[in-house]
Short mmCIF file of C-alpha atoms in Angstrom, two decimals:
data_model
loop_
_atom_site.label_atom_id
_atom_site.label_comp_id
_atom_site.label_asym_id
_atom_site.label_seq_id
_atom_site.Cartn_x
_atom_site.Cartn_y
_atom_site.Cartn_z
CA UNK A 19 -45.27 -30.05 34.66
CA UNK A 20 -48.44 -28.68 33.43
CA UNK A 21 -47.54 -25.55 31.09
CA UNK A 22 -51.31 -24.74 31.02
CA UNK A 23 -50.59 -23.48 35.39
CA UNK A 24 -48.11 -20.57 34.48
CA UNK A 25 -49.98 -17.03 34.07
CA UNK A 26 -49.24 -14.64 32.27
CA UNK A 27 -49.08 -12.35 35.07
CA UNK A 28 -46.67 -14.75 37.21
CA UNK A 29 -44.65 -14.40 34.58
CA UNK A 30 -44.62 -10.71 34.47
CA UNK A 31 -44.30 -10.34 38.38
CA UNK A 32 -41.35 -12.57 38.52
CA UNK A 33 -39.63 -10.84 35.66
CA UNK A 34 -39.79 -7.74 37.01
CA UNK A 35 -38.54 -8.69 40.37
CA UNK A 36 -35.60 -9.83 38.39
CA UNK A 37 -35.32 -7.06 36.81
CA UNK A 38 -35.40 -4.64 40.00
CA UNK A 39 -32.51 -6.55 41.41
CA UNK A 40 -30.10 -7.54 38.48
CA UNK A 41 -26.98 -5.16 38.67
CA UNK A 42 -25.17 -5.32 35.16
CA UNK A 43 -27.65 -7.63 33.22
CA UNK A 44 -27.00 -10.46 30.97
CA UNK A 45 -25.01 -13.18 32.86
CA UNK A 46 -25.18 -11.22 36.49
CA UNK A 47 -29.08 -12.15 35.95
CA UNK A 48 -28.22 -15.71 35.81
CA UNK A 49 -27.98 -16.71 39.66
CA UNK A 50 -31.33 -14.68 40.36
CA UNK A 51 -32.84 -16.43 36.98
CA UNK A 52 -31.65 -19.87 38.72
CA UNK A 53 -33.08 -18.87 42.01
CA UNK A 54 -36.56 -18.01 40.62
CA UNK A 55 -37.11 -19.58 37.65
CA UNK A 56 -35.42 -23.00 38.61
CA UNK A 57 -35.59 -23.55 41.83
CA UNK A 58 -38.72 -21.51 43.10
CA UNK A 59 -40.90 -21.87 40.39
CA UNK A 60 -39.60 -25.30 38.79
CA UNK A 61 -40.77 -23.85 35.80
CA UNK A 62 -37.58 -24.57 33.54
CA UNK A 63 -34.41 -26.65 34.58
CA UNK A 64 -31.17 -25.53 34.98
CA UNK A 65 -29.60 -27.82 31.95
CA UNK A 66 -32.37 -25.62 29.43
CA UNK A 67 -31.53 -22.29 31.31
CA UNK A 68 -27.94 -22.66 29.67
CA UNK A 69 -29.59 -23.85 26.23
CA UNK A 70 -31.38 -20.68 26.91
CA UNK A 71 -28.13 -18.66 27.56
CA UNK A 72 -26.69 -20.17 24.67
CA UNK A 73 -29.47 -19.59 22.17
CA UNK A 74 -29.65 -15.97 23.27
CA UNK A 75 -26.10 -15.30 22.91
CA UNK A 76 -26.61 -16.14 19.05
CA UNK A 77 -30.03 -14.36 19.14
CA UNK A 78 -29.89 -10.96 17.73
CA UNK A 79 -30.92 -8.69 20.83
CA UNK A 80 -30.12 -7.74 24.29
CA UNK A 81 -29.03 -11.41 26.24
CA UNK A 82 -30.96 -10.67 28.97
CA UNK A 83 -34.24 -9.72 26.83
CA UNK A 84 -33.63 -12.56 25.01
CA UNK A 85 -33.22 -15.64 28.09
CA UNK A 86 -36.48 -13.97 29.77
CA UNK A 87 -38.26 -14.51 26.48
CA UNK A 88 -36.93 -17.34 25.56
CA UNK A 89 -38.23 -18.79 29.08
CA UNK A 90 -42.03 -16.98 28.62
CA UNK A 91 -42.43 -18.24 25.05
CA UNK A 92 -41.27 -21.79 26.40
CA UNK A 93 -44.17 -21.53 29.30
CA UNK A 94 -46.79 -19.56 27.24
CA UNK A 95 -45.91 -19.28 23.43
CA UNK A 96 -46.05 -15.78 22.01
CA UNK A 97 -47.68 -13.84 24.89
CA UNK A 98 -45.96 -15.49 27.43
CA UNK A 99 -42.53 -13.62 25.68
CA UNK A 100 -44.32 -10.42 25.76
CA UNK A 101 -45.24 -10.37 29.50
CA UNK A 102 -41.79 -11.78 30.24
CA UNK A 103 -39.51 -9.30 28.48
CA UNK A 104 -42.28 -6.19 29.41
CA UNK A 105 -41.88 -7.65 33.06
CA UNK A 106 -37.92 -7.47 32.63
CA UNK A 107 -37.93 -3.53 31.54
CA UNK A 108 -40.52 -2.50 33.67
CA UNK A 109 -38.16 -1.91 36.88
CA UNK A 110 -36.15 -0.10 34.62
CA UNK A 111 -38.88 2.40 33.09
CA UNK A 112 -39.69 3.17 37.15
CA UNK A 113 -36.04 3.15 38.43
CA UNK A 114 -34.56 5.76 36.07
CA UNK A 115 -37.80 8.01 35.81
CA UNK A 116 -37.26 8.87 39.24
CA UNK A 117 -34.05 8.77 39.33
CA UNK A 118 -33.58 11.43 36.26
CA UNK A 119 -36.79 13.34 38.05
CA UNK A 120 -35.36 13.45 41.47
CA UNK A 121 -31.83 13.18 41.57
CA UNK A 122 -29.30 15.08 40.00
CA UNK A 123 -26.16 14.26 39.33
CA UNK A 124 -26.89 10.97 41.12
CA UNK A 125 -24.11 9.43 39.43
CA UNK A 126 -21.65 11.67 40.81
CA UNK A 127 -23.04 10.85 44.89
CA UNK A 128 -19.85 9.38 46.57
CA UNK A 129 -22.69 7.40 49.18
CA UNK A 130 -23.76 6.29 45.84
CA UNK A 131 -21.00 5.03 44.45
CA UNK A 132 -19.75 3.60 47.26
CA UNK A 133 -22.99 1.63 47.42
CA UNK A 134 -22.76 0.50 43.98
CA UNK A 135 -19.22 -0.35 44.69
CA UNK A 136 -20.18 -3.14 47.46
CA UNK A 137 -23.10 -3.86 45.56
CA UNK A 138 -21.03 -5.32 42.29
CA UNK A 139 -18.39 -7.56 44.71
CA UNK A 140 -21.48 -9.44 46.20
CA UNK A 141 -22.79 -9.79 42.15
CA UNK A 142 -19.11 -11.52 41.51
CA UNK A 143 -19.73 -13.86 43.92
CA UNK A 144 -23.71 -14.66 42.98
CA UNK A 145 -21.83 -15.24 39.59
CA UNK A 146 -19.16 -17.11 40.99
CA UNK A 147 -21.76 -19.69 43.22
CA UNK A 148 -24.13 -20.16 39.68
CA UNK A 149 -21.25 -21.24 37.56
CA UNK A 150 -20.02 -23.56 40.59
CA UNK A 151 -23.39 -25.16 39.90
CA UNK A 152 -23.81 -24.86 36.05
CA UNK A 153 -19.85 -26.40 36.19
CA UNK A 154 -21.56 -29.26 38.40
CA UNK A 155 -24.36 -29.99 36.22
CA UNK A 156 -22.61 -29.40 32.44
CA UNK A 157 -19.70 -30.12 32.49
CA UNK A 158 -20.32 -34.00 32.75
CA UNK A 159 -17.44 -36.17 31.07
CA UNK A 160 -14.42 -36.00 29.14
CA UNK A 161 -15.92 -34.78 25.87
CA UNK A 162 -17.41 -31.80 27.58
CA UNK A 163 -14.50 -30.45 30.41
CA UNK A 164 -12.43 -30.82 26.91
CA UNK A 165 -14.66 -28.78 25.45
CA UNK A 166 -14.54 -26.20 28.47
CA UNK A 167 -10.80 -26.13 29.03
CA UNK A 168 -10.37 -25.55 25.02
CA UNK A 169 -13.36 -22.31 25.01
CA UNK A 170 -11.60 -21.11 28.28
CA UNK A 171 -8.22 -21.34 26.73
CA UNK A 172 -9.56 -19.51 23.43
CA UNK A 173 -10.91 -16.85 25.73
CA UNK A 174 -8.09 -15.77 27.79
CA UNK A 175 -4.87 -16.83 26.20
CA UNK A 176 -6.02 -16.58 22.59
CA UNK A 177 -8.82 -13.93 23.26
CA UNK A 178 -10.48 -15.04 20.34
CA UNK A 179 -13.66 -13.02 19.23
CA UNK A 180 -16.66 -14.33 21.33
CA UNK A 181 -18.98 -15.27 18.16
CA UNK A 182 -16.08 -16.72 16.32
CA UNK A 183 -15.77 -19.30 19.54
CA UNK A 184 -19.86 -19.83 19.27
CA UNK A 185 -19.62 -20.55 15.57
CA UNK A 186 -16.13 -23.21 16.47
CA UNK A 187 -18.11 -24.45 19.35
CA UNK A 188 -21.59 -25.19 17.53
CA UNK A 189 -19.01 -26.67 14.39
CA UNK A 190 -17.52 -28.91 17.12
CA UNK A 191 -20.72 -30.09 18.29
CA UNK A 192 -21.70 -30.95 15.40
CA UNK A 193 -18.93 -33.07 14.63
CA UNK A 194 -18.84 -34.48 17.72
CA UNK A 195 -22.07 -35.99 17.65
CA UNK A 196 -21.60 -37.59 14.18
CA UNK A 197 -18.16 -39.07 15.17
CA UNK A 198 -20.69 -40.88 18.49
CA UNK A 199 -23.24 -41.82 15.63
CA UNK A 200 -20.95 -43.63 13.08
CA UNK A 201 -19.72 -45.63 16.16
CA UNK A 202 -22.44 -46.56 17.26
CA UNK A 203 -23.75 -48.09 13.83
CA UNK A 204 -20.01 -49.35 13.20
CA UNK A 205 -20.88 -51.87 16.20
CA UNK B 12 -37.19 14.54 15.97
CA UNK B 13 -39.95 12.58 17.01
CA UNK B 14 -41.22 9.73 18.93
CA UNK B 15 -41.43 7.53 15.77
CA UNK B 16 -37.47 8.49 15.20
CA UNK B 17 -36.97 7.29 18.60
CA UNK B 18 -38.98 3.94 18.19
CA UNK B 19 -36.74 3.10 15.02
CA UNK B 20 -33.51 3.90 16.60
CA UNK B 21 -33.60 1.64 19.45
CA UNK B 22 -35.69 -0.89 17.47
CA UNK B 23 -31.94 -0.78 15.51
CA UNK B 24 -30.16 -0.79 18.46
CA UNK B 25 -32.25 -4.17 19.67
CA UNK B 26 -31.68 -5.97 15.90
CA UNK B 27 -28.37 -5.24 15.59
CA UNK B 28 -26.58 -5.86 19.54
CA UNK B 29 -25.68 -9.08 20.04
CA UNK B 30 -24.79 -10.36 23.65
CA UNK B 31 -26.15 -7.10 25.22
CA UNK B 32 -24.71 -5.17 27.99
CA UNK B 33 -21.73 -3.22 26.96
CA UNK B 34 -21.61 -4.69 23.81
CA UNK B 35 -24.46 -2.43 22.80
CA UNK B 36 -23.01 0.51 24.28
CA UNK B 37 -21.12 1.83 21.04
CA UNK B 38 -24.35 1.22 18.92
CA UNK B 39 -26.21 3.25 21.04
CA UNK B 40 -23.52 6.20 21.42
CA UNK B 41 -23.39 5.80 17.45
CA UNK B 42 -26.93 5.97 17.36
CA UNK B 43 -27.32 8.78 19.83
CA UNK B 44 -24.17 10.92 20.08
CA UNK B 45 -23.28 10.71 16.50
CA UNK B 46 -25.95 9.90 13.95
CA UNK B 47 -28.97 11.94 15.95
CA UNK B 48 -27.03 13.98 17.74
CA UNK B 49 -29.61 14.04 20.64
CA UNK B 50 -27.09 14.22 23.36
CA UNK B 51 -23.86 15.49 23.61
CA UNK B 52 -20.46 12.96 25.02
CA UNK B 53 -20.38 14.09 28.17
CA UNK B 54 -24.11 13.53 28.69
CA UNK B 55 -23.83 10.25 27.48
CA UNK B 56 -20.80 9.01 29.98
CA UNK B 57 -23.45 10.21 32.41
CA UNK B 58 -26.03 7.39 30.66
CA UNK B 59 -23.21 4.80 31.10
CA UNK B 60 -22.43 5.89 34.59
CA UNK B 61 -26.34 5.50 35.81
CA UNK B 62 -26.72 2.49 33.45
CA UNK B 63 -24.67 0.93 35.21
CA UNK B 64 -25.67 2.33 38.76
CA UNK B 65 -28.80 1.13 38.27
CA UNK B 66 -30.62 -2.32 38.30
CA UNK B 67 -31.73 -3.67 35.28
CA UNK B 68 -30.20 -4.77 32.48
CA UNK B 69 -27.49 -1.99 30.81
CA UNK B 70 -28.63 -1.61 27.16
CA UNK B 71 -32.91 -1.63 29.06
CA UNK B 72 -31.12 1.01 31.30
CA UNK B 73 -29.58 3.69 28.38
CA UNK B 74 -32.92 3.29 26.55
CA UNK B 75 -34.84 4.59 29.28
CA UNK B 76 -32.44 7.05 29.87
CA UNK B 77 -32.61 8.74 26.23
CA UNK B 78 -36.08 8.38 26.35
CA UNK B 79 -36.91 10.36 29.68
CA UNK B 80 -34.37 12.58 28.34
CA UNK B 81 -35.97 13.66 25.00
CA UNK B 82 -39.31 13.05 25.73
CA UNK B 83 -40.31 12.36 29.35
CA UNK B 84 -42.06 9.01 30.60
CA UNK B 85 -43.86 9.05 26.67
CA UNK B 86 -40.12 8.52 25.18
CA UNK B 87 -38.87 5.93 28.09
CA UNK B 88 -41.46 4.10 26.85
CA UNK B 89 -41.47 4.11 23.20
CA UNK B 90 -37.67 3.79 23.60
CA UNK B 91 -37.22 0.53 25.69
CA UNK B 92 -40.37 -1.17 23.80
CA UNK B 93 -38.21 -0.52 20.76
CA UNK B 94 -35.19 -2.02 22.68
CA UNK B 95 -36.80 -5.73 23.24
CA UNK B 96 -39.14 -5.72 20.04
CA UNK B 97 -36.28 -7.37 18.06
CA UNK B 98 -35.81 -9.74 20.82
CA UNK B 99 -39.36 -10.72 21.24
CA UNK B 100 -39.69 -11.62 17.27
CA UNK B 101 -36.54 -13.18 16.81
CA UNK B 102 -36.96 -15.27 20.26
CA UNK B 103 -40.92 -16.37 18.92
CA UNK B 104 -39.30 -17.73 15.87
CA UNK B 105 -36.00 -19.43 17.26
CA UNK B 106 -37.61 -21.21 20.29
CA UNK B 107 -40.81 -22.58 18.13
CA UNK B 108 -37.54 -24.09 16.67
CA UNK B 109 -36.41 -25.24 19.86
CA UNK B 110 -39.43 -26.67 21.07
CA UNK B 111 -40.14 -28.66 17.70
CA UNK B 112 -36.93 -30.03 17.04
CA UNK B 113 -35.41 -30.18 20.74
CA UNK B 114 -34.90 -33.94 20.21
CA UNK B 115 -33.52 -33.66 16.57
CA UNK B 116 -29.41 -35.00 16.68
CA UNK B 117 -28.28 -31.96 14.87
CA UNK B 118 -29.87 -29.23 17.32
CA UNK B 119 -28.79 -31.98 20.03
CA UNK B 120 -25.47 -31.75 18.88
CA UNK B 121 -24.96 -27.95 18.08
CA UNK B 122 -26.06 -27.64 21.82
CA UNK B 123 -23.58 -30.08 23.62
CA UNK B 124 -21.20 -27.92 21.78
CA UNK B 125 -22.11 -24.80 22.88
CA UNK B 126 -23.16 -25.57 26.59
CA UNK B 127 -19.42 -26.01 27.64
CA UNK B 128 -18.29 -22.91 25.62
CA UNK B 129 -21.34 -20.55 27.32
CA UNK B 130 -20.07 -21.75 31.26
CA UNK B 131 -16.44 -20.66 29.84
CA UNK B 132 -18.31 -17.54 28.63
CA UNK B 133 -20.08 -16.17 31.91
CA UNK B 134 -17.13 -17.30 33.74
CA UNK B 135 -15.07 -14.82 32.03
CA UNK B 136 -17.43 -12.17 32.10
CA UNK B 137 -17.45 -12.88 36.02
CA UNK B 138 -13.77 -12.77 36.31
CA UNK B 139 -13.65 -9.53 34.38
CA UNK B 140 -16.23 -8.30 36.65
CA UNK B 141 -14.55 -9.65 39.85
CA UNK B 142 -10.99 -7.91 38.71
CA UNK B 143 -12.51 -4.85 38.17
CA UNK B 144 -14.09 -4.96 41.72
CA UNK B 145 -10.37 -5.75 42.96
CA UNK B 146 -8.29 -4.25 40.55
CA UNK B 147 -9.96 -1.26 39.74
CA UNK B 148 -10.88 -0.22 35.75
CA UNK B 149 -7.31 -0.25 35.26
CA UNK B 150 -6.37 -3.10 37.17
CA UNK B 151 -3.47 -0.47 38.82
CA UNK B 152 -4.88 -0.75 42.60
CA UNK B 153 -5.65 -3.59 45.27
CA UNK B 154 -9.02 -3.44 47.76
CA UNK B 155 -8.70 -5.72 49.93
CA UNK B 156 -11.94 -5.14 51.30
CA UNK B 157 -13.55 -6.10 48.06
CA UNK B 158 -12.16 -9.37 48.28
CA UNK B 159 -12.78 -9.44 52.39
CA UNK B 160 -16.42 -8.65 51.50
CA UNK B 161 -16.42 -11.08 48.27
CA UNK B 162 -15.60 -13.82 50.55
CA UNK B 163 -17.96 -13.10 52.80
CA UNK B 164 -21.02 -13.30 50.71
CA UNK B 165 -19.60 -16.44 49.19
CA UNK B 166 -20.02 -17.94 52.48
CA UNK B 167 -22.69 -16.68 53.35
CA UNK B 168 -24.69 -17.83 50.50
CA UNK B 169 -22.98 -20.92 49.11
CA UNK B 170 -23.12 -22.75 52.65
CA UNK B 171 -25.56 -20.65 54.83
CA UNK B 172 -27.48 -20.39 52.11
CA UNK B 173 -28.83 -16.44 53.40
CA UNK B 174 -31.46 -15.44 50.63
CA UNK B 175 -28.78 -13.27 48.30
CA UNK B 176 -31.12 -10.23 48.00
CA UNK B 177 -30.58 -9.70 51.46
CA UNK B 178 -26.82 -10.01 50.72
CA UNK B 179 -27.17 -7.59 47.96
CA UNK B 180 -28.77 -4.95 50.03
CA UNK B 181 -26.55 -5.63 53.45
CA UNK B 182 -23.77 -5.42 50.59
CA UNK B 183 -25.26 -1.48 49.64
CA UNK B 184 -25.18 -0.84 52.96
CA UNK B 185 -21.73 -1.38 54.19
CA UNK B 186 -20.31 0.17 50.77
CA UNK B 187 -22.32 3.39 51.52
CA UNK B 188 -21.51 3.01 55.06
CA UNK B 189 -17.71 2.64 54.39
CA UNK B 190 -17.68 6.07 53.00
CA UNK B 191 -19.68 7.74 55.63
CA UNK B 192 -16.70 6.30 57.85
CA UNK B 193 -13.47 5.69 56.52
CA UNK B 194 -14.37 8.71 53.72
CA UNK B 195 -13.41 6.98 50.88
CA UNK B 196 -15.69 4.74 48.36
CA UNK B 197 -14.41 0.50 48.46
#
């Protein structure tokens, strides 16, 4: 893959189409992230789209900002995150202008709502189909479907604070990994 | 008040909101209702409400929203730019980190722990998303067509594989079409 190929106004183009179709943000932008920046444009795989989630959950800022830079400074270092995250707020700048200029009390239209309404079911299911696949691709042996059962268990039942479970989670990593080191130089 | 005051607030707002979404909501009402006092409650339910309406991502959305609201187009802009600025600097300096030290056992390791933990992450957020749908806000009413029409896109784009913009917008559709009919909103 030949980072040289990406420009910076693909990048920017394919942002903003993201961005003019994401209902919610953050992790209802992953399945149209997957489609576009995985599969369409090969420029990232899925495995690093979820490093990506995961390093802009700790990331101070907005998650979806954040995974749409992340992904432009990957392709084209410091510029690249600029076009990406501009790309990402641009539908936004456009959307609400209008919408504030033309429409009042457009969050009060029952065809509106209604719309909106239908709208967020079909994102629950994009969601549901992406982590079907993420599930599929991550979650590859024991020591990780451990670690998934354990973070889902700490997140319903428990309802444990969501950086307090990154902070466990990176901790038992860690740990992990050393435990697989010292056995493999014990044999 | 002025455009610079703007700039620095949601600069703020970007630094200090992690996760995004409506997790930066109460910084921004703190930041705009209470601290600046540059809209008033009720007009700021109304930001939530079109935030949420609208596509893009939520925290993006109320940023715009102040903006237009205090200073036109001029403030949308300043206000949003000072929205991902944070994110821009913090992201330049974390994934230079990535790149460099990808392969490194310790970065290798702090990421097979947290890859399981994220999936457990959006697949909460999309159950609390999905019950809502259902459930309503306070999870005291059943649709059944939300879960008729949940179904259907499933099907429609895990095994037909229809392009899920085209989902989306046949989605709008019959949820603006349902109240021109039955009357009531799904």
């Amino acid at each position: 893959m030949n980072n040289n190929k990406v420009s910076l106004v693909s990048l920017f183009t394919s942002f903003a189409s993201i961005g003019a179709i994401t209902f919610g943000g953050g992790y209802a932008m992953l399945p149209f992230l997957e489609r576009e920046v995985c599969d369409k444009r090969a420029w990232i795989k899925n495995e690093e789209l979820l490093d990506f989630y995961a390093l802009g959950q700790c990331t101070p800022g907005i998650i979806a900002i954040n995974v749409a830079t992340y992904i432009g400074y990957k392709k084209r270092g410091f510029l690249g995150a600029l076009f990406s995250s501009i790309g990402i707020i641009f539908p936004s700048i456009f959307i609400i202008t209008i919408i504030s200029a033309l429409f009042i009390n457009f969050q009060d239209n029952q065809y509106v709502i209604s719309a909106v309404a239908g709208i967020k079911v079909v994102v629950c299911a994009l969601i549901a189909n992406s982590i079907y696949r993420l599930v599929k691709k991550s979650i590859i042996d024991k020591t990780t479907f451990s670690l998934f059962i354990i973070a889902l268990i700490c997140l319903f039942i428990f309802k444990i604070n969501i950086y307090l479970l990154i902070l466990l989670s990176i901790i038992a990593g860690l740990v992990i990994k050393k435990v697989k080191k010292e056995l493999s130089h014990a044999k | 008040m002025t455009l610079f005051a703007l700039f620095l607030c949601f600069l703020q707002i970007g630094a200090f909101s992690f996760g995004g979404g409506l997790a930066a909501l109460p910084l921004i009402q703190q930041q705009v209702v209470t601290l600046n006092n540059w809209m008033s409650m009720s007009e700021f339910t109304d930001l939530i409400a079109i935030a949420e309406m609208t596509p893009g991502p939520i925290a993006v959305n109320s940023a715009t929203f102040v903006g237009i609201h205090l200073f036109g187009i001029k403030g949308a802009i300043v206000a949003t730019l000072g929205c991902i600025l944070p994110s821009i600097l913090f992201v330049a300096a974390l994934g230079f980190l990535y790149n460099k030290y990808k392969k490194h056992y310790l970065l290798e390791g702090v990421l097979a722990g947290l890859r399981p933990a994220v999936v457990a992450m959006i697949l909460s957020a999309g159950i609390s998303i999905f019950l809502i749908a259902v459930f309503g806000t306070e999870l005291n009413s059943f649709n059944i067509y939300a879960i008729i029409i949940f179904l259907c896109a499933l099907y429609f784009m895990a095994i037909k594989k229809v392009n899920p913009i085209l989902v989306l917008l046949l989605s709008g559709i019959i949820g603006g079409g349902f109240y021109i009919f039955m009357g009531l909103p799904i």
